Coordinates of C-alpha atoms in Angstrom, one line a residue:
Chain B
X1499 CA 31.2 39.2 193.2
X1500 CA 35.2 39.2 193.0
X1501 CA 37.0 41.5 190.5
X1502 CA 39.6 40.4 188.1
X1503 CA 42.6 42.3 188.8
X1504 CA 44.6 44.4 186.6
X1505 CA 42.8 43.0 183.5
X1506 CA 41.6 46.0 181.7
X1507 CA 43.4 46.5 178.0
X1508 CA 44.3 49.1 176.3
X1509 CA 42.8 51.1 173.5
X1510 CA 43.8 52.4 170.8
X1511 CA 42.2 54.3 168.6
X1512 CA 44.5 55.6 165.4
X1513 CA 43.2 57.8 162.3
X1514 CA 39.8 57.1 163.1
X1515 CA 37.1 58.5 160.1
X1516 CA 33.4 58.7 160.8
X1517 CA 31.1 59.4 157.5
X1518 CA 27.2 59.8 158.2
X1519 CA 25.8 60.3 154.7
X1520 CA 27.7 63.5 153.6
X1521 CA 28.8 64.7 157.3
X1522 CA 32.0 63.9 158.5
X1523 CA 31.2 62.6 162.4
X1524 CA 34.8 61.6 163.5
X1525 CA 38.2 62.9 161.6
X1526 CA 41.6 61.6 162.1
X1527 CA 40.2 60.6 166.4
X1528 CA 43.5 59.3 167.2
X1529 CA 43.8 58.5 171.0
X1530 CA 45.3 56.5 173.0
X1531 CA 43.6 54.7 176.6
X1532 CA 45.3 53.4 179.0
X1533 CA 45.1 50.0 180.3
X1534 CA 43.2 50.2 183.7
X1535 CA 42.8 54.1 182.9
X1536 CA 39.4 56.5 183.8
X1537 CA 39.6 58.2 180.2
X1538 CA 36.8 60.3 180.1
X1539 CA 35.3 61.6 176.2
X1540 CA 33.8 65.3 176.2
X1541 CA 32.7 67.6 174.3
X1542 CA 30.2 69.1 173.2
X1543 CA 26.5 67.6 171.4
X1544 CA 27.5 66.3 167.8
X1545 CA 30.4 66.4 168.7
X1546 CA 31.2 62.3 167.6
X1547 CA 31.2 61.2 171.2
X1548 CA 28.3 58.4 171.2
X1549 CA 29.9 58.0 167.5
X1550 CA 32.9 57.0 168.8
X1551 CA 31.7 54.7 171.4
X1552 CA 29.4 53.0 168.5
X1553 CA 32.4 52.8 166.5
X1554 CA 34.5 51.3 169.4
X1555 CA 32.0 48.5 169.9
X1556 CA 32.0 47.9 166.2
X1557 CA 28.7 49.1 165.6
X1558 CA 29.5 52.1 163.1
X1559 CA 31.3 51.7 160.1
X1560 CA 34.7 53.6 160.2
X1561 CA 38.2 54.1 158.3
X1562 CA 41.3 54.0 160.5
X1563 CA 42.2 51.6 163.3
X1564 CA 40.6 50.5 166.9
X1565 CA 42.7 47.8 168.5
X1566 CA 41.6 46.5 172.2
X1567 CA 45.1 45.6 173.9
X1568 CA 44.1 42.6 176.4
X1569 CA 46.2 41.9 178.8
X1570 CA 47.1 37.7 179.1
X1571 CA 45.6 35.6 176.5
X1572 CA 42.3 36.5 175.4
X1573 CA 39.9 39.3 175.7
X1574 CA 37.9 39.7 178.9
X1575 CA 34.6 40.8 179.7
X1576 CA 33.6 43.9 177.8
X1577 CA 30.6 46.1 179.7
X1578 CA 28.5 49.0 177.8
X1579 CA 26.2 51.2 180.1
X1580 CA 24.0 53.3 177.3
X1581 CA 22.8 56.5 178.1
X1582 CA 18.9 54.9 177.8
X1583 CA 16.6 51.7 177.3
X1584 CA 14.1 51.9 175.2
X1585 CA 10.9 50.1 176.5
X1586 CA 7.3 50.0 177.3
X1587 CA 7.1 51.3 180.4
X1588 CA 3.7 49.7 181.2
X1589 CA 5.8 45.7 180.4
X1590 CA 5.3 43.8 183.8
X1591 CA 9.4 43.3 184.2
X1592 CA 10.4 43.9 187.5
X1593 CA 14.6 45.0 187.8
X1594 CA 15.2 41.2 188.8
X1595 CA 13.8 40.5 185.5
X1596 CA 15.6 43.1 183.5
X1597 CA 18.9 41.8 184.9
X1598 CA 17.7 38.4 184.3
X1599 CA 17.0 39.4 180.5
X1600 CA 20.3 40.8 180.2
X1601 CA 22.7 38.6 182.1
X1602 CA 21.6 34.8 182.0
X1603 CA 21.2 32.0 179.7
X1604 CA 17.8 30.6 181.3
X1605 CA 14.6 32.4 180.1
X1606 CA 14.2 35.1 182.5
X1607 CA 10.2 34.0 182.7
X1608 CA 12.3 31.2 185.0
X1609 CA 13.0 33.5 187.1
X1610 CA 16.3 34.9 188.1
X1611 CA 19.5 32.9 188.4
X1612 CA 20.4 33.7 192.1
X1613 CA 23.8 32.3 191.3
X1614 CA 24.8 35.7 189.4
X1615 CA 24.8 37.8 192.3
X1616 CA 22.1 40.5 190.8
X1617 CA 21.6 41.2 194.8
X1618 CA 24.6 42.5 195.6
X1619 CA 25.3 44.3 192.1
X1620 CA 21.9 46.0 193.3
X1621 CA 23.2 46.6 196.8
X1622 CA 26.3 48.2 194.7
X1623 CA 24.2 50.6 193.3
X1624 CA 22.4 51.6 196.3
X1625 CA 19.6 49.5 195.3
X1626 CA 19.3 47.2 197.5
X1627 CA 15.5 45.3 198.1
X1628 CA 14.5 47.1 195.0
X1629 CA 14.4 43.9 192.9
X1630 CA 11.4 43.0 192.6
X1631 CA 9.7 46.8 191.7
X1632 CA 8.4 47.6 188.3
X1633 CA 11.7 48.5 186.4
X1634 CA 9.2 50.8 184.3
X1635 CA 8.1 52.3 187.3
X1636 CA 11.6 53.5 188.5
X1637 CA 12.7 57.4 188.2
X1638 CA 15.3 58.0 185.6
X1639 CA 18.2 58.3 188.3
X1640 CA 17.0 54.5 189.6
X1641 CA 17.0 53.0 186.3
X1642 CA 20.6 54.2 185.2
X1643 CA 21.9 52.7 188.6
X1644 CA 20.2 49.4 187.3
X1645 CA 22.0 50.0 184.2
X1646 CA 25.2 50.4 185.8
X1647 CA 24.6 47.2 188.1
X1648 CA 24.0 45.2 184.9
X1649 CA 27.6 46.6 183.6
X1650 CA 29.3 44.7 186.5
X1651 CA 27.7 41.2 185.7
X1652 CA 30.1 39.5 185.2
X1653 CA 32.9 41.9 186.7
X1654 CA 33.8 43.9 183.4
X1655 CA 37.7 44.4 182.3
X1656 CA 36.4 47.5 179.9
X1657 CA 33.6 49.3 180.9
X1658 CA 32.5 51.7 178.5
X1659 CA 30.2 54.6 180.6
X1660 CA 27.8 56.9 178.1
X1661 CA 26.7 59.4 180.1
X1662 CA 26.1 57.6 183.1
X1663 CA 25.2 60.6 185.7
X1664 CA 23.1 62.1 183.4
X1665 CA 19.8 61.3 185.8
X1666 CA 21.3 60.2 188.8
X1667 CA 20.5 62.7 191.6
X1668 CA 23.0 63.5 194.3
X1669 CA 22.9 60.0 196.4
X1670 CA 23.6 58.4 192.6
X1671 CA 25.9 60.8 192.1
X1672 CA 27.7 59.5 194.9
X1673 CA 27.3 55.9 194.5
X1674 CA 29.2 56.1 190.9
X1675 CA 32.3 57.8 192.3
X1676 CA 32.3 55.0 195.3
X1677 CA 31.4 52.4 191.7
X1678 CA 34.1 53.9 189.9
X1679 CA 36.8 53.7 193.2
X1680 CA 35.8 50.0 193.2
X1681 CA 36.3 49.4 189.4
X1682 CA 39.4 51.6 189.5
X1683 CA 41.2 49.4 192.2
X1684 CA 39.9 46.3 191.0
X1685 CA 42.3 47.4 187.4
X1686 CA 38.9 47.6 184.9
X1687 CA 40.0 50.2 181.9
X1688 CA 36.8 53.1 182.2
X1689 CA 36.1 54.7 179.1
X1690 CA 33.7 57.6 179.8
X1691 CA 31.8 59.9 177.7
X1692 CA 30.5 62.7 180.4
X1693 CA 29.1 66.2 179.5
X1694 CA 29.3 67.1 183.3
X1695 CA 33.1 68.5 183.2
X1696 CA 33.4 68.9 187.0
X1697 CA 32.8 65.6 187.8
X1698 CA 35.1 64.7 185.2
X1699 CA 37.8 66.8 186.7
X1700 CA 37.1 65.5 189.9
X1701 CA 36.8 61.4 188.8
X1702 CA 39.1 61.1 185.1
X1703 CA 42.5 60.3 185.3
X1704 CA 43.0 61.1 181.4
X1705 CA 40.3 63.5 179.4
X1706 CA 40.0 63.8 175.7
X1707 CA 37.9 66.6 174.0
X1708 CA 36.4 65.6 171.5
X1709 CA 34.8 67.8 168.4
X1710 CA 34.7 65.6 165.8
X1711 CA 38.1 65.9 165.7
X1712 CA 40.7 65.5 169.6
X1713 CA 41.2 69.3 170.3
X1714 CA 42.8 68.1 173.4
X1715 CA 44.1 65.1 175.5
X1716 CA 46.0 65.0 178.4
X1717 CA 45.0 64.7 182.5
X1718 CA 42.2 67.0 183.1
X1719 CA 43.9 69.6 185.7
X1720 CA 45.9 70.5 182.8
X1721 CA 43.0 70.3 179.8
X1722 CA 40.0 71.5 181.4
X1723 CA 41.0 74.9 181.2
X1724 CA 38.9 77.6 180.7
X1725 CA 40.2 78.6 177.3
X1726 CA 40.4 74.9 176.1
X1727 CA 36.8 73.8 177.3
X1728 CA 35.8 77.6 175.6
X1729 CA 37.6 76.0 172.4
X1730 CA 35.7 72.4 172.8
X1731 CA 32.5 74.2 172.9
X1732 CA 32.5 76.7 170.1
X1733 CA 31.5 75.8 166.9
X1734 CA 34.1 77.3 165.4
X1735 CA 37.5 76.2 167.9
X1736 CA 38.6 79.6 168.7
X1737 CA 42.4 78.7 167.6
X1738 CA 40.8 77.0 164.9
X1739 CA 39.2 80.2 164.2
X1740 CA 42.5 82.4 164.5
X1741 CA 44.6 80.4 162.7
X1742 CA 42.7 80.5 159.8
X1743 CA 42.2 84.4 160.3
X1744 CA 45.3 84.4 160.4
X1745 CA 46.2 82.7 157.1
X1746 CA 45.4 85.6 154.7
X1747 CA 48.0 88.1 156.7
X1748 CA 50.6 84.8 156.6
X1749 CA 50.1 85.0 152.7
X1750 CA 50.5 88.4 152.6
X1751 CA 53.5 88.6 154.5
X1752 CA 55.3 85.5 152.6
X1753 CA 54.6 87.2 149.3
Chain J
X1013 CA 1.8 6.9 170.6
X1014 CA 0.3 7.7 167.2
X1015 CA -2.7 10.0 166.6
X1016 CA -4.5 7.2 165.7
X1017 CA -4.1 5.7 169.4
X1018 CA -4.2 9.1 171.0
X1019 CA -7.5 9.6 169.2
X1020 CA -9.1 5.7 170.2
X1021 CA -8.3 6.5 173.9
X1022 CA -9.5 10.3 174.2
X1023 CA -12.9 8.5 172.0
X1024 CA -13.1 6.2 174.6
X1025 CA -12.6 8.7 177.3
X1026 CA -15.8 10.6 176.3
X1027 CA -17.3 7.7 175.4
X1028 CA -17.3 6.7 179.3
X1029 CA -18.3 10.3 180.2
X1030 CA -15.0 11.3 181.3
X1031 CA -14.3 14.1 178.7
X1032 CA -17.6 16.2 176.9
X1033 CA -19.8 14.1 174.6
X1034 CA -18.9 16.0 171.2
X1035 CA -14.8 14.6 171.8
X1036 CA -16.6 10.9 170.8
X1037 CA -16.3 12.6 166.9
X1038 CA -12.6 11.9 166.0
X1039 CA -12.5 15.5 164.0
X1040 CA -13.5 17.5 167.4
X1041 CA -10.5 15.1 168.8
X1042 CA -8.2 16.2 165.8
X1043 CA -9.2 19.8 166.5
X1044 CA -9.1 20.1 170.3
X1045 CA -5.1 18.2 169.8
X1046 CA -4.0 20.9 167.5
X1047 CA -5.3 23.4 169.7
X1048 CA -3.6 21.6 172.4
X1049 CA -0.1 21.9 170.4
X1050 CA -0.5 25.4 169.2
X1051 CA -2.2 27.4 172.1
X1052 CA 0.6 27.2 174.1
X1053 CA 3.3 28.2 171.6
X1054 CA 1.1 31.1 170.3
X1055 CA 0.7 32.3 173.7
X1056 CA 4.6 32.0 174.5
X1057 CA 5.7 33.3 171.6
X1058 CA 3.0 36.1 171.9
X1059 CA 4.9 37.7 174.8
X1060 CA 7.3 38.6 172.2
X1061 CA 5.2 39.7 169.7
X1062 CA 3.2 42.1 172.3
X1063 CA 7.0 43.3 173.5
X1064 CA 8.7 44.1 170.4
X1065 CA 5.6 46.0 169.0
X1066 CA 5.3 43.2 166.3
X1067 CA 1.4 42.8 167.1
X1068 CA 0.5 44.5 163.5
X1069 CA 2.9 42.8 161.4
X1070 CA 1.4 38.9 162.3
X1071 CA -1.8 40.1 161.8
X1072 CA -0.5 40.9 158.3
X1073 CA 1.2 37.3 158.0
X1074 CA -1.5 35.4 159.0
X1075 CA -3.7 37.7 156.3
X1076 CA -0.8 37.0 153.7
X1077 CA -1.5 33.1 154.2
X1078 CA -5.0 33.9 152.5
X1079 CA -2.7 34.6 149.1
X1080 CA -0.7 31.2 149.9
X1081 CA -3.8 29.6 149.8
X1082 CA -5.0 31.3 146.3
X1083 CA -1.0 30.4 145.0
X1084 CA -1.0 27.0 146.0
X1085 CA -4.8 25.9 144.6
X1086 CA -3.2 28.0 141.3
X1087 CA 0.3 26.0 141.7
X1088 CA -2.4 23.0 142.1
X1089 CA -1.7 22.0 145.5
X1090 CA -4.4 20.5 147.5
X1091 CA -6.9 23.4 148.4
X1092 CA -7.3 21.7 152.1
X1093 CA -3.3 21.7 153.2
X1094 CA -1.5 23.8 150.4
X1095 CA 1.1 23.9 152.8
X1096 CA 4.4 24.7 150.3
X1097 CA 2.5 28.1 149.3
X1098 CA 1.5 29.3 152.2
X1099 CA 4.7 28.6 154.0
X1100 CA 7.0 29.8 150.9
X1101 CA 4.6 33.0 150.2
X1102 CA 4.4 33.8 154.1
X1103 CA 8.0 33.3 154.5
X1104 CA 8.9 35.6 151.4
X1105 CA 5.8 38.5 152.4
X1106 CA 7.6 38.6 156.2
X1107 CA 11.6 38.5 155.2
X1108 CA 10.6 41.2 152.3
X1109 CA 9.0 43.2 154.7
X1110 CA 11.6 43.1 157.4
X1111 CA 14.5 43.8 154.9
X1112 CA 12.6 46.6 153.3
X1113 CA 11.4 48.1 156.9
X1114 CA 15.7 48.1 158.0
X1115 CA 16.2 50.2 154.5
X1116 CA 13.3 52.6 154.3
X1117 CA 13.0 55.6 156.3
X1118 CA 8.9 54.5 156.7
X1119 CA 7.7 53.8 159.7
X1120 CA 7.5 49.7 160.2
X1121 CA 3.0 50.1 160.5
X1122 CA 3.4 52.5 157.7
X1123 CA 5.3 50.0 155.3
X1124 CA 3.7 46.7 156.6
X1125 CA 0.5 49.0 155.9
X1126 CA 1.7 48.7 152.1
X1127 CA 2.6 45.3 152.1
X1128 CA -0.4 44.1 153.6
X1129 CA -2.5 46.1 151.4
X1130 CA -0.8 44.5 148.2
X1131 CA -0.6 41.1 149.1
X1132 CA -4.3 41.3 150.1
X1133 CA -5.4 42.7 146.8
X1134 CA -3.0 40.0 145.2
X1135 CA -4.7 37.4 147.1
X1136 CA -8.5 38.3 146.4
X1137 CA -7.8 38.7 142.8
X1138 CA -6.2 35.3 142.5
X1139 CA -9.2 34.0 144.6
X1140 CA -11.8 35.8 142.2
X1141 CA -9.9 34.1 138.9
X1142 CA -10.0 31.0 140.8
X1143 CA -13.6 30.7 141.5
X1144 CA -14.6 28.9 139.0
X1145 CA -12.1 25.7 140.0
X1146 CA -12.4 25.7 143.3
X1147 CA -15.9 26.0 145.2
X1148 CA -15.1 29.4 147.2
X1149 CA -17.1 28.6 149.3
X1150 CA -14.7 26.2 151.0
X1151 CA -12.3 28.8 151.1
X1152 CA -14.4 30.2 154.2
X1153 CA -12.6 27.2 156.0
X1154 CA -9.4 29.1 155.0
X1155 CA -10.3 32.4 155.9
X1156 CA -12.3 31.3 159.2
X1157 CA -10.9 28.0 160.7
X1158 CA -12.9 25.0 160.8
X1159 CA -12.4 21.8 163.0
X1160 CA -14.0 19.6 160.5
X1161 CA -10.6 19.9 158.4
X1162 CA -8.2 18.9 160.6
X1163 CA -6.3 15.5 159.6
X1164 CA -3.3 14.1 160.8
X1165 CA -1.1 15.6 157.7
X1166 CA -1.9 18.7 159.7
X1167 CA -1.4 17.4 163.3
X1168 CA 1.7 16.6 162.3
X1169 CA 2.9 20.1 160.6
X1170 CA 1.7 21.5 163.8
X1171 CA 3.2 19.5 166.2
X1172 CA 6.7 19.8 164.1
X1173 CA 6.1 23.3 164.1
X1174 CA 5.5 23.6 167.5
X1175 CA 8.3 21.9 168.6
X1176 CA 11.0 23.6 166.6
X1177 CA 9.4 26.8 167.2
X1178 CA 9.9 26.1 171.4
X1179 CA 12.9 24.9 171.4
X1180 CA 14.5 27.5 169.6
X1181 CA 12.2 30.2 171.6
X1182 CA 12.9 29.4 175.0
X1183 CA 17.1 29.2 175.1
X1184 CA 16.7 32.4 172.9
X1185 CA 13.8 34.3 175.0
X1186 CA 15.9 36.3 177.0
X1187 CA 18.2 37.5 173.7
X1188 CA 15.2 38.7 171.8
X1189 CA 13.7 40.3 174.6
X1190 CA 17.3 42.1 174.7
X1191 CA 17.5 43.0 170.9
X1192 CA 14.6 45.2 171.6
X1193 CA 15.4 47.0 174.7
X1194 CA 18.9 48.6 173.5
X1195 CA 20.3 46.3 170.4
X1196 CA 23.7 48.5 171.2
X1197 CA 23.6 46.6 174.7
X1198 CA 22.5 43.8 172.8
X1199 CA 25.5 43.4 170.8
X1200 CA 28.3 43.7 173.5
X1201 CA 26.1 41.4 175.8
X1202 CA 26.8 38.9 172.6
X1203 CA 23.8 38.8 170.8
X1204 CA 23.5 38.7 166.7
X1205 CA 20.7 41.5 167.0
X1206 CA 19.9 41.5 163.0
X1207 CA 20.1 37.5 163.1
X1208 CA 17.9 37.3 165.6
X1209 CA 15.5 39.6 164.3
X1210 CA 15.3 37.4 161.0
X1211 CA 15.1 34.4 162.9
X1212 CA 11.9 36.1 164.9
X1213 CA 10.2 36.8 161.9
X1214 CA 10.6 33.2 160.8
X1215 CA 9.4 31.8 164.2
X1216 CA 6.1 34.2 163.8
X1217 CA 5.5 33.2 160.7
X1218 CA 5.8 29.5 160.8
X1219 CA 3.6 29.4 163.7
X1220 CA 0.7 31.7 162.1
X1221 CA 0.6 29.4 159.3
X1222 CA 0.9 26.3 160.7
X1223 CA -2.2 27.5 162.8
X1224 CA -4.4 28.7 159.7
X1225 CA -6.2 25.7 159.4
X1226 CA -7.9 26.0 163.0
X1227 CA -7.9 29.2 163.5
X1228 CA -8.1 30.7 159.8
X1229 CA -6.0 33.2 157.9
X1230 CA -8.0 36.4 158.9
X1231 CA -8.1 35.5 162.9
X1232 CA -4.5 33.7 163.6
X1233 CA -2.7 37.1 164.1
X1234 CA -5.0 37.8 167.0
X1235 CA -4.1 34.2 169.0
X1236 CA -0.8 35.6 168.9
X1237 CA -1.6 39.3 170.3
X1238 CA -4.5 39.0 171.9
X1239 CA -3.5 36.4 174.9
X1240 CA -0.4 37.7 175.6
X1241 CA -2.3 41.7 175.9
X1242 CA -4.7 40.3 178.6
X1243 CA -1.4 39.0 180.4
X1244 CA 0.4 42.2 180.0
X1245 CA -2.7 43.9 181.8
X1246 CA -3.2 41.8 185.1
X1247 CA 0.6 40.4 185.3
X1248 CA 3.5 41.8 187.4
X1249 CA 6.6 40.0 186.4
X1250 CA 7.9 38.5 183.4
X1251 CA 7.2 35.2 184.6
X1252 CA 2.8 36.0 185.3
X1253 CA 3.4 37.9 182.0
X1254 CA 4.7 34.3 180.1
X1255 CA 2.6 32.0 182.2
X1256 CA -0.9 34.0 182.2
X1257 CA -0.6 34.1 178.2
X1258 CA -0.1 30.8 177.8
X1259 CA -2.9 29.8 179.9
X1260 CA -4.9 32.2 178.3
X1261 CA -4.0 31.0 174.6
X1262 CA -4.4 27.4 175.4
X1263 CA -7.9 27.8 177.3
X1264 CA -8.9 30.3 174.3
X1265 CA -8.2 27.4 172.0
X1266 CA -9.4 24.4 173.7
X1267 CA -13.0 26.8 174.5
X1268 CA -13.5 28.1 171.1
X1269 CA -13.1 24.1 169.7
X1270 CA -15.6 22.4 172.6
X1271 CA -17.5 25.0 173.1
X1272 CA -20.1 25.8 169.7
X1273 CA -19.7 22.1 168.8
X1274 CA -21.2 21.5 172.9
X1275 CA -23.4 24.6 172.7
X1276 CA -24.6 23.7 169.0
X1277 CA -23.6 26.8 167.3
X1278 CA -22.5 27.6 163.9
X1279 CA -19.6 29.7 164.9
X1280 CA -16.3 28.9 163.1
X1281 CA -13.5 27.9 164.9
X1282 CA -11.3 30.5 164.4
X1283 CA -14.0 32.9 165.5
X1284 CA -15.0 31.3 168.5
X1285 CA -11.6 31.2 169.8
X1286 CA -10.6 34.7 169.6
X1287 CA -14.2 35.5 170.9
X1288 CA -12.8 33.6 174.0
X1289 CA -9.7 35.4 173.8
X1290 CA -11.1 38.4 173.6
X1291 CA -13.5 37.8 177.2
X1292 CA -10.4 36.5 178.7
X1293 CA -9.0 40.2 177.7
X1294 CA -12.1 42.0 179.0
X1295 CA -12.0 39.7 182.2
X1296 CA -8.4 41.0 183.0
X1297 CA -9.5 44.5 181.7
X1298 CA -12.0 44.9 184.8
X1299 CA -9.8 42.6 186.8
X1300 CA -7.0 45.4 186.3
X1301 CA -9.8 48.1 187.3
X1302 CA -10.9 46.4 190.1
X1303 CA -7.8 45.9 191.8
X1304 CA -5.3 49.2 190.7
X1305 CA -8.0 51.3 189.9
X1306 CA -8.1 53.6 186.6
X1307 CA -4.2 54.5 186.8
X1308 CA -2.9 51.2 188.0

């Protein structure tokens, strides 16, 4: 399967709103992604993170501006991995057949279109000679590598990653740092929303934290702090917190 | 080749012993074609259906058709083929329900619950007002199938359906299989989930009416689900699931036409072949047990 090199745009996301009935999901989410970037998302549950990925792929209304960069003439290929598929388990599709569904033309009943290279996007996954098991039948951690192999048919430019490592044990765990090396060199922009903050650390060249509003943004040795990831995860941001606390004494001192 | 041809040779054919005796009777041929045409698409198309949990909501469109009939005889249609009725009242009770089921926080067996419920009691009480122009009695044909019905007016709805319906099925199989896994994947894999989810509907609902006249208004939901669960049970890829329930839909068809005409029963159509589709289901029941055991 050959990469496209140094195709991956830009995003851009500027005074981004986020209204779900009466709750405000997203507020003012300005941020900025690098072309070719790993940006990871965290923060914490509610938090707008799925939101904003929904609202990126122009699948949640929104005020405020999300503009995709491409590099060259027109955009490239765009690839989502979701945190979950929802399916009967007991459906007699084997992962040949779910790639099939996803990624060819031809009815997938025809079987698969060898041509597409599902073997080797399998092999990437570490899931090699699995093709032709039960896709209902897998274990959580097998079926998000099958999601992630589906992601790089055709070789994205943008792939957007929810919670990818969410079931993947530690072999998977491996595979997607080797996955995201590959992507990485080959110049794809990786958007990431990722709860595990370690790996993020580790992986994420740029991390925003995101509580329905961008507490903080900026290369994650320098954001995931202990006092900032404190602040991501309160309710209340602490600083939030103080400054408001601190607004009565403010008053009272300027009158 | 017209149907008249078509029908000379396949006369001719039993005639000379080559095909069952009761095919010399050009309705039986007329019957056994549109099963022919329509077995195959309902068993396709079934996969689907069976997939995307839709099972429920064609037994209610081929139950709506029974309030077609009653419009069209009241619109004064032709009580064999009232054809604009059933397709325009059909058409309306599924796009109504679909719209209403993406804007209601009800669950989609809850509302078509409702739905069916209404048009039902909407149908019946046409039906009863309507008894005294119509003998109801023919309307058995309606609710039931009946191969003594079937003219080429009918043939030919059926084979138009059919056609449209498959070739706008196949090139689109794997994109509605998609909508339902993840319509978020969907979407950035390029496909118009809420389009296509429309256009479904329509597909269903075409087919289940075009097929009322063999197979009848209460039973044609079950051509649709009940071939396609028996393949669901034995299969183990997509392709045994498509392939098995398509076999199964056509030989359910073709049996429950020859076989109480050969056999000499008085079994409707429509009940005879989901009788056979329902043995075919209880054959790959126990083939299932057989071969995987109780947890296979």
């Amino acid at each position: 399967m050959s990469a496209r090199s140094g195709n991956g745009p830009g995003i851009l996301f500027d005074r981004v709103d986020l209204t779900l009935g009466r709750t405000a999901i997203l507020e003012r989410v300005s941020l900025s992604v690098a072309p070719g970037a790993v940006h990871a998302v965290v923060g914490p549950n509610g938090g707008g993170k799925s939101s904003l990925i929904r609202a990126l792929l122009g699948q949640a209304p929104h005020r405020g501006t999300i503009r995709l960069d491409w590099p060259g003439d027109g955009p490239g290929t765009v690839a989502y991995v979701p945190q979950a598929v929802e399916f009967d388990r007991g459906l007699p599709l084997t992962v040949e057949d779910f790639l099939a569904v996803l990624c060819q033309r031809r009815p997938a009943f025809l079987g698969p279109d060898r041509r597409l290279g599902y073997g080797e996007a399998l092999a990437r996954v570490g899931m090699a000679g699995k093709g032709r098991r039960r896709f209902g039948a897998l274990s959580g951690g097998e079926r998000q590598r099958v999601l992630l192999a589906q992601a790089l048919i055709p070789a994205p430019d943008l792939i957007i990653l929810d919670e990818p490592m969410t079931a993947l044990d530690e072999a998977g765990v491996a595979i997607f740092e080797s996955l995201l090396a590959g992507l990485t060199a080959a110049g794809t922009t990786i958007l990431w929303v990722e709860h595990d903050l370690a790996q993020v650390r580790r992986l994420a060249t740029r991390v925003s934290g995101l509580n329905r509003r961008v507490l903080f943004d900026g290369p994650p040795a320098d954001m995931l702090s202990p006092e900032q990831v404190l602040d991501l995860f309160s309710a209340v941001p602490r600083r939030k917190a103080e400054a408001e606390a601190s607004r009565p004494a403010a008053r009272r001192m300027a009158s | 080749m017209s149907f008249e041809t078509l029908r000379a040779l396949i006369q001719g054919w039993a005639g000379a012993g080559l095909l069952p005796a009761g095919l010399t009777h050009g309705f039986l041929v007329n019957a056994l074609l549109s099963g022919l045409v329509i077995g195959p698409v309902l068993g396709g198309l079934g996969t689907l259906v069976v997939t995307k949990r839709l099972a429920f909501f064609s037994e209610a469109v081929g139950h709506a058709a029974l309030t077609g009939v009653a419009i069209g005889i009241l619109v004064g249609e032709p009580y064999t083929g009232p054809y604009a009725s059933l397709f325009g009242y059909c058409l309306l009770f599924a796009l109504l329900v679909n719209y209403t089921r993406n804007r209601s926080n009800l669950t989609s067996d809850t509302l078509i619950g409702v739905f069916l419920s209404v048009s039902l009691a909407l149908g019946a009480s046409l039906l009863l007002i309507l008894a005294s122009r119509v003998n109801i009695h023919i309307l058995e044909n309606v609710l039931f199938g009946s191969v003594l019905t079937v003219d080429d007016r009918d043939l030919t709805v059926l084979l138009v359906v059919a056609l449209g319906v498959t070739a706008l099925m196949l090139p689109l199989f794997n994109r509605l299989l998609l909508a339902s896994f993840n319509p978020a994947l969907a979407r950035v894999r390029g496909v118009p989930v809420k389009g296509l989810d429309y256009l479904f509907i329509v597909l269903v609902t075409v087919v289940t009416v075009a097929s009322v006249k063999i197979i009848g208004a209460i039973l044609v939901g079950a051509l649709l689900v009940i071939p396609a669960a028996a393949a669901r049970v034995v299969a183990t890829s997509l392709r045994g699931f498509f392939l098995l329930s398509v076999a199964f839909a056509s030989v359910a068809a073709v049996a429950g036409i020859l076989l109480p005409v050969q056999l000499a029963l008085p079994v409707p159509s429509g009940g005879a072949i989901i009788l056979a589709a329902g043995l075919l289901f209880l054959g790959a029941l126990l083939a299932r047990f057989v071969t995987r055991g109780e947890e296979g």
